[in-house]
CSV table of C-alpha atoms in Angstrom, one decimal:
chain,number,residue,atom,x,y,z
A,12,MET,CA,-14.7,-16.2,-12.7
A,13,GLN,CA,-18.4,-15.2,-12.1
A,14,SER,CA,-19.3,-12.4,-14.4
A,15,VAL,CA,-22.0,-11.3,-12.0
A,16,GLU,CA,-19.4,-10.3,-9.3
A,17,LYS,CA,-19.4,-6.6,-8.5
A,18,ILE,CA,-16.1,-4.9,-7.9
A,19,GLY,CA,-15.9,-1.8,-5.7
A,20,ILE,CA,-13.3,0.8,-6.6
A,21,VAL,CA,-12.1,3.3,-4.1
A,22,LEU,CA,-10.5,6.3,-5.9
A,23,ALA,CA,-9.0,8.8,-3.4
A,24,THR,CA,-8.7,12.4,-4.6
A,25,TYR,CA,-7.2,15.7,-3.4
A,26,ASN,CA,-6.8,18.6,-5.8
A,27,PRO,CA,-6.2,16.2,-8.7
A,28,ASN,CA,-4.2,17.4,-11.8
A,29,PRO,CA,-7.0,17.7,-14.4
A,30,GLU,CA,-5.0,16.1,-17.2
A,31,TYR,CA,-3.8,13.1,-15.1
A,32,PHE,CA,-7.2,12.6,-13.5
A,33,GLU,CA,-9.1,12.6,-16.8
A,34,LYS,CA,-6.7,9.8,-18.1
A,35,GLN,CA,-7.3,7.8,-14.9
A,36,ILE,CA,-11.1,8.2,-15.1
A,37,ASN,CA,-11.1,7.2,-18.8
A,38,SER,CA,-9.0,4.1,-18.1
A,39,ILE,CA,-11.5,3.0,-15.5
A,40,LYS,CA,-14.4,3.7,-17.9
A,41,ASN,CA,-12.7,1.6,-20.6
A,42,GLN,CA,-12.2,-1.5,-18.4
A,43,SER,CA,-13.2,-4.7,-20.2
A,44,TYR,CA,-14.8,-5.8,-16.9
A,45,LYS,CA,-18.0,-3.7,-16.7
A,46,ASN,CA,-19.6,-4.7,-13.4
A,47,TRP,CA,-18.0,-2.2,-11.1
A,48,ILE,CA,-18.9,0.8,-9.0
A,49,CYS,CA,-16.3,3.6,-8.3
A,50,HIS,CA,-16.5,5.6,-5.1
A,51,ILE,CA,-14.6,8.8,-5.6
A,52,VAL,CA,-13.6,9.9,-2.1
A,53,ASP,CA,-12.4,13.5,-2.1
A,54,ASP,CA,-10.3,14.8,0.8
A,55,CYS,CA,-11.5,18.4,0.9
A,56,SER,CA,-10.2,19.6,-2.5
A,57,LEU,CA,-10.6,23.2,-3.5
A,58,THR,CA,-14.0,24.0,-5.1
A,59,LYS,CA,-12.6,24.3,-8.6
A,60,TYR,CA,-11.2,20.7,-8.4
A,61,GLN,CA,-14.5,19.4,-7.1
A,62,VAL,CA,-16.3,21.0,-10.0
A,63,GLY,CA,-13.9,19.4,-12.4
A,64,ILE,CA,-14.4,15.9,-10.9
A,65,LYS,CA,-18.2,16.2,-11.1
A,66,LYS,CA,-18.0,17.3,-14.8
A,67,LEU,CA,-15.7,14.5,-15.8
A,68,ILE,CA,-17.9,11.7,-14.4
A,69,ALA,CA,-21.3,13.3,-15.2
A,70,TYR,CA,-23.9,10.9,-16.8
A,71,ASP,CA,-22.0,7.7,-15.7
A,72,PRO,CA,-23.9,6.4,-12.7
A,73,ARG,CA,-21.1,3.9,-11.9
A,74,PHE,CA,-19.2,6.8,-10.3
A,75,ILE,CA,-20.3,8.1,-6.9
A,76,CYS,CA,-18.7,11.2,-5.6
A,77,HIS,CA,-18.2,11.8,-1.8
A,78,PHE,CA,-17.0,15.3,-1.1
A,79,HIS,CA,-15.8,15.9,2.5
A,80,SER,CA,-15.2,19.1,4.4
A,81,ASP,CA,-12.4,17.7,6.5
A,82,ASN,CA,-9.0,16.8,5.2
A,83,LEU,CA,-7.8,13.5,6.7
A,84,ASN,CA,-4.7,12.8,4.6
A,85,HIS,CA,-4.6,9.9,2.1
A,86,TYR,CA,-4.3,7.1,4.7
A,87,TYR,CA,-7.5,7.9,6.5
A,88,ASN,CA,-9.2,9.0,3.2
A,89,PHE,CA,-8.8,5.5,1.8
A,90,GLU,CA,-10.2,4.1,5.1
A,91,ARG,CA,-13.2,6.4,4.6
A,92,GLY,CA,-13.6,5.1,1.1
A,93,LEU,CA,-13.6,1.4,2.3
A,94,GLN,CA,-16.4,2.2,4.6
A,95,TYR,CA,-18.6,3.0,1.6
A,96,CYS,CA,-17.8,-0.4,0.2
A,97,VAL,CA,-18.9,-2.0,3.5
A,98,GLU,CA,-22.3,-0.4,3.0
A,99,ASP,CA,-22.8,-2.1,-0.4
A,100,GLN,CA,-23.1,-5.8,0.3
A,101,SER,CA,-23.3,-6.7,-3.4
A,102,ILE,CA,-19.5,-5.9,-3.7
A,103,THR,CA,-17.4,-9.0,-3.6
A,104,ALA,CA,-13.9,-7.6,-4.3
A,105,ILE,CA,-12.3,-4.1,-3.9
A,106,ALA,CA,-9.7,-2.3,-6.0
A,107,LEU,CA,-7.9,0.9,-5.0
A,108,ALA,CA,-7.1,3.7,-7.4
A,109,ASP,CA,-4.8,6.8,-7.3
A,110,GLN,CA,-5.8,10.0,-9.0
A,111,ASP,CA,-3.0,10.1,-11.6
A,112,ASP,CA,-2.3,6.6,-12.9
A,113,ILE,CA,-3.6,4.8,-16.0
A,114,TRP,CA,-5.1,1.4,-15.8
A,115,ARG,CA,-4.6,-1.2,-18.6
A,116,SER,CA,-8.0,-2.0,-20.1
A,117,ASP,CA,-7.9,-5.6,-18.8
A,118,LYS,CA,-6.8,-4.8,-15.3
A,119,LEU,CA,-9.9,-5.8,-13.4
A,120,THR,CA,-10.5,-8.8,-15.6
A,121,VAL,CA,-7.0,-10.3,-15.1
A,122,LEU,CA,-7.0,-9.5,-11.4
A,123,LEU,CA,-10.4,-11.1,-10.7
A,124,GLU,CA,-9.6,-14.2,-12.7
A,125,LYS,CA,-6.3,-14.7,-10.8
A,126,LEU,CA,-8.0,-14.0,-7.5
A,127,ARG,CA,-10.6,-16.7,-8.0
A,128,LEU,CA,-8.4,-19.2,-9.8
A,129,GLU,CA,-5.9,-19.3,-6.9
A,130,SER,CA,-8.5,-19.0,-4.2
A,131,ALA,CA,-6.5,-16.0,-2.9
A,132,VAL,CA,-7.7,-13.2,-0.6
A,133,LEU,CA,-5.6,-10.6,-2.4
A,134,VAL,CA,-3.9,-10.4,-5.8
A,135,HIS,CA,-1.6,-7.7,-7.1
A,136,SER,CA,0.3,-7.0,-10.3
A,137,ASP,CA,3.5,-5.4,-11.5
A,138,LEU,CA,3.5,-1.8,-12.7
A,139,GLU,CA,4.9,0.1,-15.6
A,140,LEU,CA,6.6,3.3,-14.6
A,141,ILE,CA,5.7,6.4,-16.6
A,142,ASP,CA,6.6,10.1,-16.2
A,143,SER,CA,4.5,13.2,-16.3
A,144,HIS,CA,4.2,13.0,-20.1
A,145,ASP,CA,3.1,9.3,-20.1
A,146,LYS,CA,6.5,8.2,-21.3
A,147,THR,CA,7.7,4.8,-20.0
A,148,THR,CA,10.7,5.2,-17.8
A,149,HIS,CA,10.9,1.5,-16.9
A,150,PRO,CA,8.7,-1.4,-18.0
A,151,SER,CA,8.6,-3.1,-14.5
A,152,ALA,CA,8.5,-1.5,-11.1
A,153,TRP,CA,9.3,-4.9,-9.6
A,154,GLU,CA,12.5,-5.2,-11.5
A,155,PHE,CA,13.4,-1.6,-11.0
A,156,GLU,CA,13.1,-1.8,-7.2
A,157,GLY,CA,14.2,-5.5,-7.0
A,158,ARG,CA,10.9,-6.6,-5.5
A,159,LYS,CA,10.4,-10.4,-4.9
A,160,PRO,CA,6.8,-10.5,-3.8
A,161,GLU,CA,6.5,-14.3,-4.0
A,162,LYS,CA,8.9,-14.5,-1.0
A,163,LEU,CA,6.8,-12.3,1.2
A,164,SER,CA,5.5,-13.2,4.7
A,165,PRO,CA,4.0,-11.0,7.4
A,166,GLN,CA,7.4,-10.7,8.9
A,167,PHE,CA,9.0,-9.6,5.7
A,168,LEU,CA,6.1,-7.3,4.9
A,169,LEU,CA,6.7,-5.6,8.3
A,170,LEU,CA,10.2,-4.9,7.1
A,171,ARG,CA,9.2,-3.7,3.6
A,172,ASN,CA,6.0,-3.5,1.7
A,173,VAL,CA,6.2,-4.9,-1.9
A,174,ILE,CA,2.5,-4.5,-2.7
A,175,THR,CA,1.3,-1.3,-4.3
A,176,GLY,CA,-2.2,-0.2,-3.6
A,177,CYS,CA,-3.2,0.8,-7.1
A,178,SER,CA,-2.2,-2.7,-8.4
A,179,LEU,CA,-4.2,-4.8,-6.0
A,180,LEU,CA,-7.6,-6.4,-5.7
A,181,PHE,CA,-8.8,-8.0,-2.5
A,182,CYS,CA,-11.9,-9.9,-1.2
A,183,THR,CA,-14.4,-8.0,0.8
A,184,SER,CA,-14.1,-10.8,3.4
A,185,LEU,CA,-11.0,-9.0,4.6
A,186,LEU,CA,-12.8,-5.8,5.5
A,187,PRO,CA,-13.7,-6.8,9.1
A,188,GLN,CA,-9.9,-7.4,9.8
A,189,ILE,CA,-8.7,-4.4,7.8
A,190,LEU,CA,-11.1,-1.9,9.4
A,191,PRO,CA,-10.6,0.3,11.3
A,192,PHE,CA,-7.1,1.2,10.2
A,193,PRO,CA,-4.7,1.4,13.1
A,194,PRO,CA,-4.5,5.1,14.3
A,195,GLN,CA,-1.5,7.2,13.6
A,196,SER,CA,-0.7,10.6,15.0
A,197,GLN,CA,1.6,11.2,12.1
A,198,ILE,CA,1.4,9.2,8.9
A,199,GLY,CA,4.3,6.7,9.0
A,200,TRP,CA,2.8,3.8,7.0
A,201,TYR,CA,0.4,3.8,4.1
A,202,HIS,CA,-3.0,2.1,3.6
A,203,ASP,CA,-1.6,-0.5,1.2
A,204,TRP,CA,1.0,-1.6,3.6
A,205,TRP,CA,-1.6,-2.3,6.3
A,206,ILE,CA,-4.0,-4.1,3.8
A,207,ALA,CA,-1.1,-6.3,2.6
A,208,LEU,CA,-0.2,-7.3,6.1
A,209,VAL,CA,-3.8,-8.2,6.9
A,210,ALA,CA,-4.1,-10.2,3.7
A,211,ALA,CA,-0.8,-12.1,4.3
A,212,HIS,CA,-2.1,-13.1,7.8
A,213,GLN,CA,-5.5,-14.1,6.6
A,214,GLY,CA,-4.8,-16.2,3.5
A,215,LYS,CA,-3.1,-16.5,0.2
A,216,ILE,CA,-1.7,-13.6,-1.8
A,217,ALA,CA,-1.4,-14.1,-5.6
A,218,HIS,CA,1.1,-12.3,-7.8
A,219,ILE,CA,0.9,-11.3,-11.5
A,220,HIS,CA,4.2,-10.3,-13.1
A,221,GLN,CA,2.3,-8.6,-15.9
A,222,PRO,CA,2.1,-4.8,-15.4
A,223,LEU,CA,-1.5,-3.8,-15.3
A,224,VAL,CA,-1.1,-0.2,-14.2
A,225,ARG,CA,0.9,2.6,-15.7
A,226,TYR,CA,2.2,4.1,-12.5
A,227,ARG,CA,2.9,7.8,-12.8
A,228,ILE,CA,6.0,9.2,-11.1
A,229,HIS,CA,6.1,13.0,-10.7
A,230,ASN,CA,7.0,15.7,-8.2
A,231,ALA,CA,3.5,15.7,-6.5
A,232,ASN,CA,3.6,11.9,-5.7
A,233,ASN,CA,3.1,11.0,-2.1
A,234,VAL,CA,5.1,7.9,-2.7
A,235,GLY,CA,7.5,7.1,-5.5
A,236,VAL,CA,9.8,4.2,-6.4
A,237,VAL,CA,13.5,3.9,-5.8
A,238,GLN,CA,15.9,1.7,-7.8
A,239,ASP,CA,17.1,-1.3,-5.8
A,240,SER,CA,15.0,-0.1,-2.9
A,241,GLY,CA,15.7,-2.1,0.3
A,242,LYS,CA,19.0,-3.6,-0.9
A,243,LEU,CA,22.1,-3.2,1.2
A,244,HIS,CA,24.1,-1.0,-1.2
A,245,ARG,CA,21.1,1.3,-1.7
A,246,GLU,CA,20.7,1.9,2.0
A,247,LEU,CA,24.5,2.4,2.5
A,248,LEU,CA,24.5,4.9,-0.3
A,249,HIS,CA,21.6,6.8,1.3
A,250,LEU,CA,23.4,6.9,4.6
A,251,PHE,CA,26.6,8.2,2.9
A,252,ARG,CA,24.7,11.0,1.1
A,253,LYS,CA,23.2,12.1,4.5
A,254,ASN,CA,26.7,12.0,6.1
A,255,PHE,CA,25.5,9.2,8.3
A,256,GLN,CA,23.2,11.7,10.2
A,257,ILE,CA,20.2,9.5,11.0
A,258,ALA,CA,17.4,9.8,13.5
A,259,GLY,CA,15.2,7.2,15.1
A,260,ASN,CA,11.9,8.0,13.3
A,261,GLY,CA,12.3,5.1,10.8
A,262,TYR,CA,12.6,2.7,13.6
A,263,VAL,CA,9.5,4.1,15.4
A,264,VAL,CA,7.4,3.6,12.2
A,265,HIS,CA,8.3,0.0,11.9
A,266,ARG,CA,7.9,-0.6,15.7
A,267,ASP,CA,4.5,1.0,15.8
A,268,LEU,CA,3.2,-0.8,12.7
A,269,SER,CA,4.4,-4.1,14.2
A,270,GLN,CA,2.7,-3.3,17.4
A,271,ALA,CA,-0.5,-2.5,15.6
A,272,PHE,CA,-0.4,-5.7,13.7
A,273,TYR,CA,0.3,-7.7,16.8
A,274,ASN,CA,-2.5,-6.0,18.7
A,275,ARG,CA,-5.0,-6.7,16.0
A,276,PHE,CA,-4.2,-10.5,15.6
A,277,TYR,CA,-2.2,-11.9,18.4
A,278,ALA,CA,-2.4,-9.9,21.7
A,279,GLU,CA,-5.8,-11.3,22.9
A,280,ILE,CA,-4.7,-14.9,22.0
A,281,ASN,CA,-1.5,-14.6,24.0
A,282,GLN,CA,-3.2,-13.0,27.0
A,283,SER,CA,-5.7,-15.9,27.2
A,284,SER,CA,-3.0,-18.6,26.9
A,285,TYR,CA,-0.5,-16.9,29.2
A,286,SER,CA,2.2,-17.0,26.5
A,287,ASN,CA,5.1,-14.6,26.2
A,288,PRO,CA,3.8,-11.4,24.7
A,289,PHE,CA,7.1,-10.9,23.0
A,290,ASP,CA,7.0,-14.2,21.1
A,291,ASP,CA,7.9,-14.7,17.4
A,292,GLN,CA,4.5,-13.4,16.4
A,293,LYS,CA,5.6,-9.9,17.5
A,294,ILE,CA,8.5,-8.3,15.8
A,295,ASP,CA,9.7,-5.6,18.2
A,296,PHE,CA,12.6,-4.8,15.8
A,297,GLY,CA,15.2,-5.4,18.4
A,298,VAL,CA,17.4,-8.4,18.1
A,299,ASN,CA,14.9,-10.0,15.7
A,300,ILE,CA,15.7,-7.4,13.0
A,301,PHE,CA,19.1,-8.9,12.5
A,302,ARG,CA,17.6,-12.3,12.1
A,303,LEU,CA,15.5,-10.8,9.3
A,304,PHE,CA,18.6,-9.4,7.8
A,305,TYR,CA,20.1,-12.8,7.3
A,306,GLN,CA,16.8,-14.4,6.2
A,307,SER,CA,16.3,-11.7,3.6
A,308,LEU,CA,19.8,-12.4,2.2
A,309,ALA,CA,19.2,-16.1,2.3
A,310,ILE,CA,15.9,-16.2,0.4
A,311,GLY,CA,16.5,-13.1,-1.8
A,312,TYR,CA,13.7,-10.9,-0.5
A,313,ASN,CA,16.1,-8.0,-1.2
A,314,SER,CA,15.3,-6.0,2.0
A,315,GLU,CA,18.4,-6.6,4.1
A,316,GLY,CA,19.4,-3.0,3.7
A,317,VAL,CA,16.1,-2.0,5.4
A,318,ALA,CA,16.8,-4.5,8.1
A,319,LEU,CA,20.3,-3.0,8.7
A,320,ARG,CA,19.0,0.6,8.7
A,321,VAL,CA,16.1,-0.2,11.1
A,322,GLY,CA,18.5,-2.1,13.3
A,323,LEU,CA,20.9,0.8,13.5
A,324,LEU,CA,18.0,3.2,14.1
A,325,LYS,CA,16.9,1.0,17.0
A,326,ILE,CA,20.3,1.2,18.6
A,327,ILE,CA,20.3,5.0,18.2
A,328,PHE,CA,16.8,5.2,19.6
A,329,ASP,CA,17.7,3.2,22.7
A,330,ILE,CA,20.9,5.3,23.3
A,331,LYS,CA,18.9,8.6,23.1
A,332,LYS,CA,16.3,7.1,25.4
A,333,ILE,CA,19.0,6.2,28.0
A,334,LEU,CA,20.7,9.6,27.8
A,335,GLN,CA,17.4,11.3,28.5
A,336,ILE,CA,16.9,9.4,31.7
């Protein structure tokens, strides 16, 4: 690892809980790796929260605050933050931070060492789950959810994301492919899902089973964790609890993300070579979703439940579309 490397941190904020935010800021300040710059990108918080942010990072020039008058939601706010890293050509790797977690003091050191040792384009770690009182609820998010990130591929990532944004570090060389984020009229997928897809397409992803983030789960979370998420029994239980009343929105999210991924990396190639635009590089989540169901079972990716749910949603979506004609 080159100690001169500069890490850019994008910390997205919106009306942050003062207690949680202070702990997150202190955990960044206490990193054993010191050559970093943190862009705090605020998504139009109330004035009192902006004042609190400024006070907390005062006198530390490594924190740069960007307060915005327009609220874009977390997806586009992280995109806005990455643009600030583009402007600083001395940054070689980028980490993402939420406003309410706690980083282990060696997080950046371990991530950067692994990234360079394996010549990867992105590295991510396991997470320790904590509650609103900093009490550990589970020592491993990967074990809790049944994640098997070593088995990921772009196809499986389109099915289910197993890379959490606050745990990752990626090379700035990915930015031209990551930006701009694919537009969404309603937020259906998150920034880390898109970044993970781009990284899987562009190069190697490295995995660290050691938890490097204390990941806070509380009522105000945008995204939480679910035990055995993606597995067949979990999805069936979810359907049972909803009395099997399901709509097609979940299918549309997967379909649109797949289309955005295809358009970014494959559409132009296929048009120039006259190949079938619905080849294996594009997962339209039709018949192919059931192929992914069996593949997930076979290799233990633990997302066959998602495949079944999205497949059923696809059928419902098509039936509704036919009935409207």
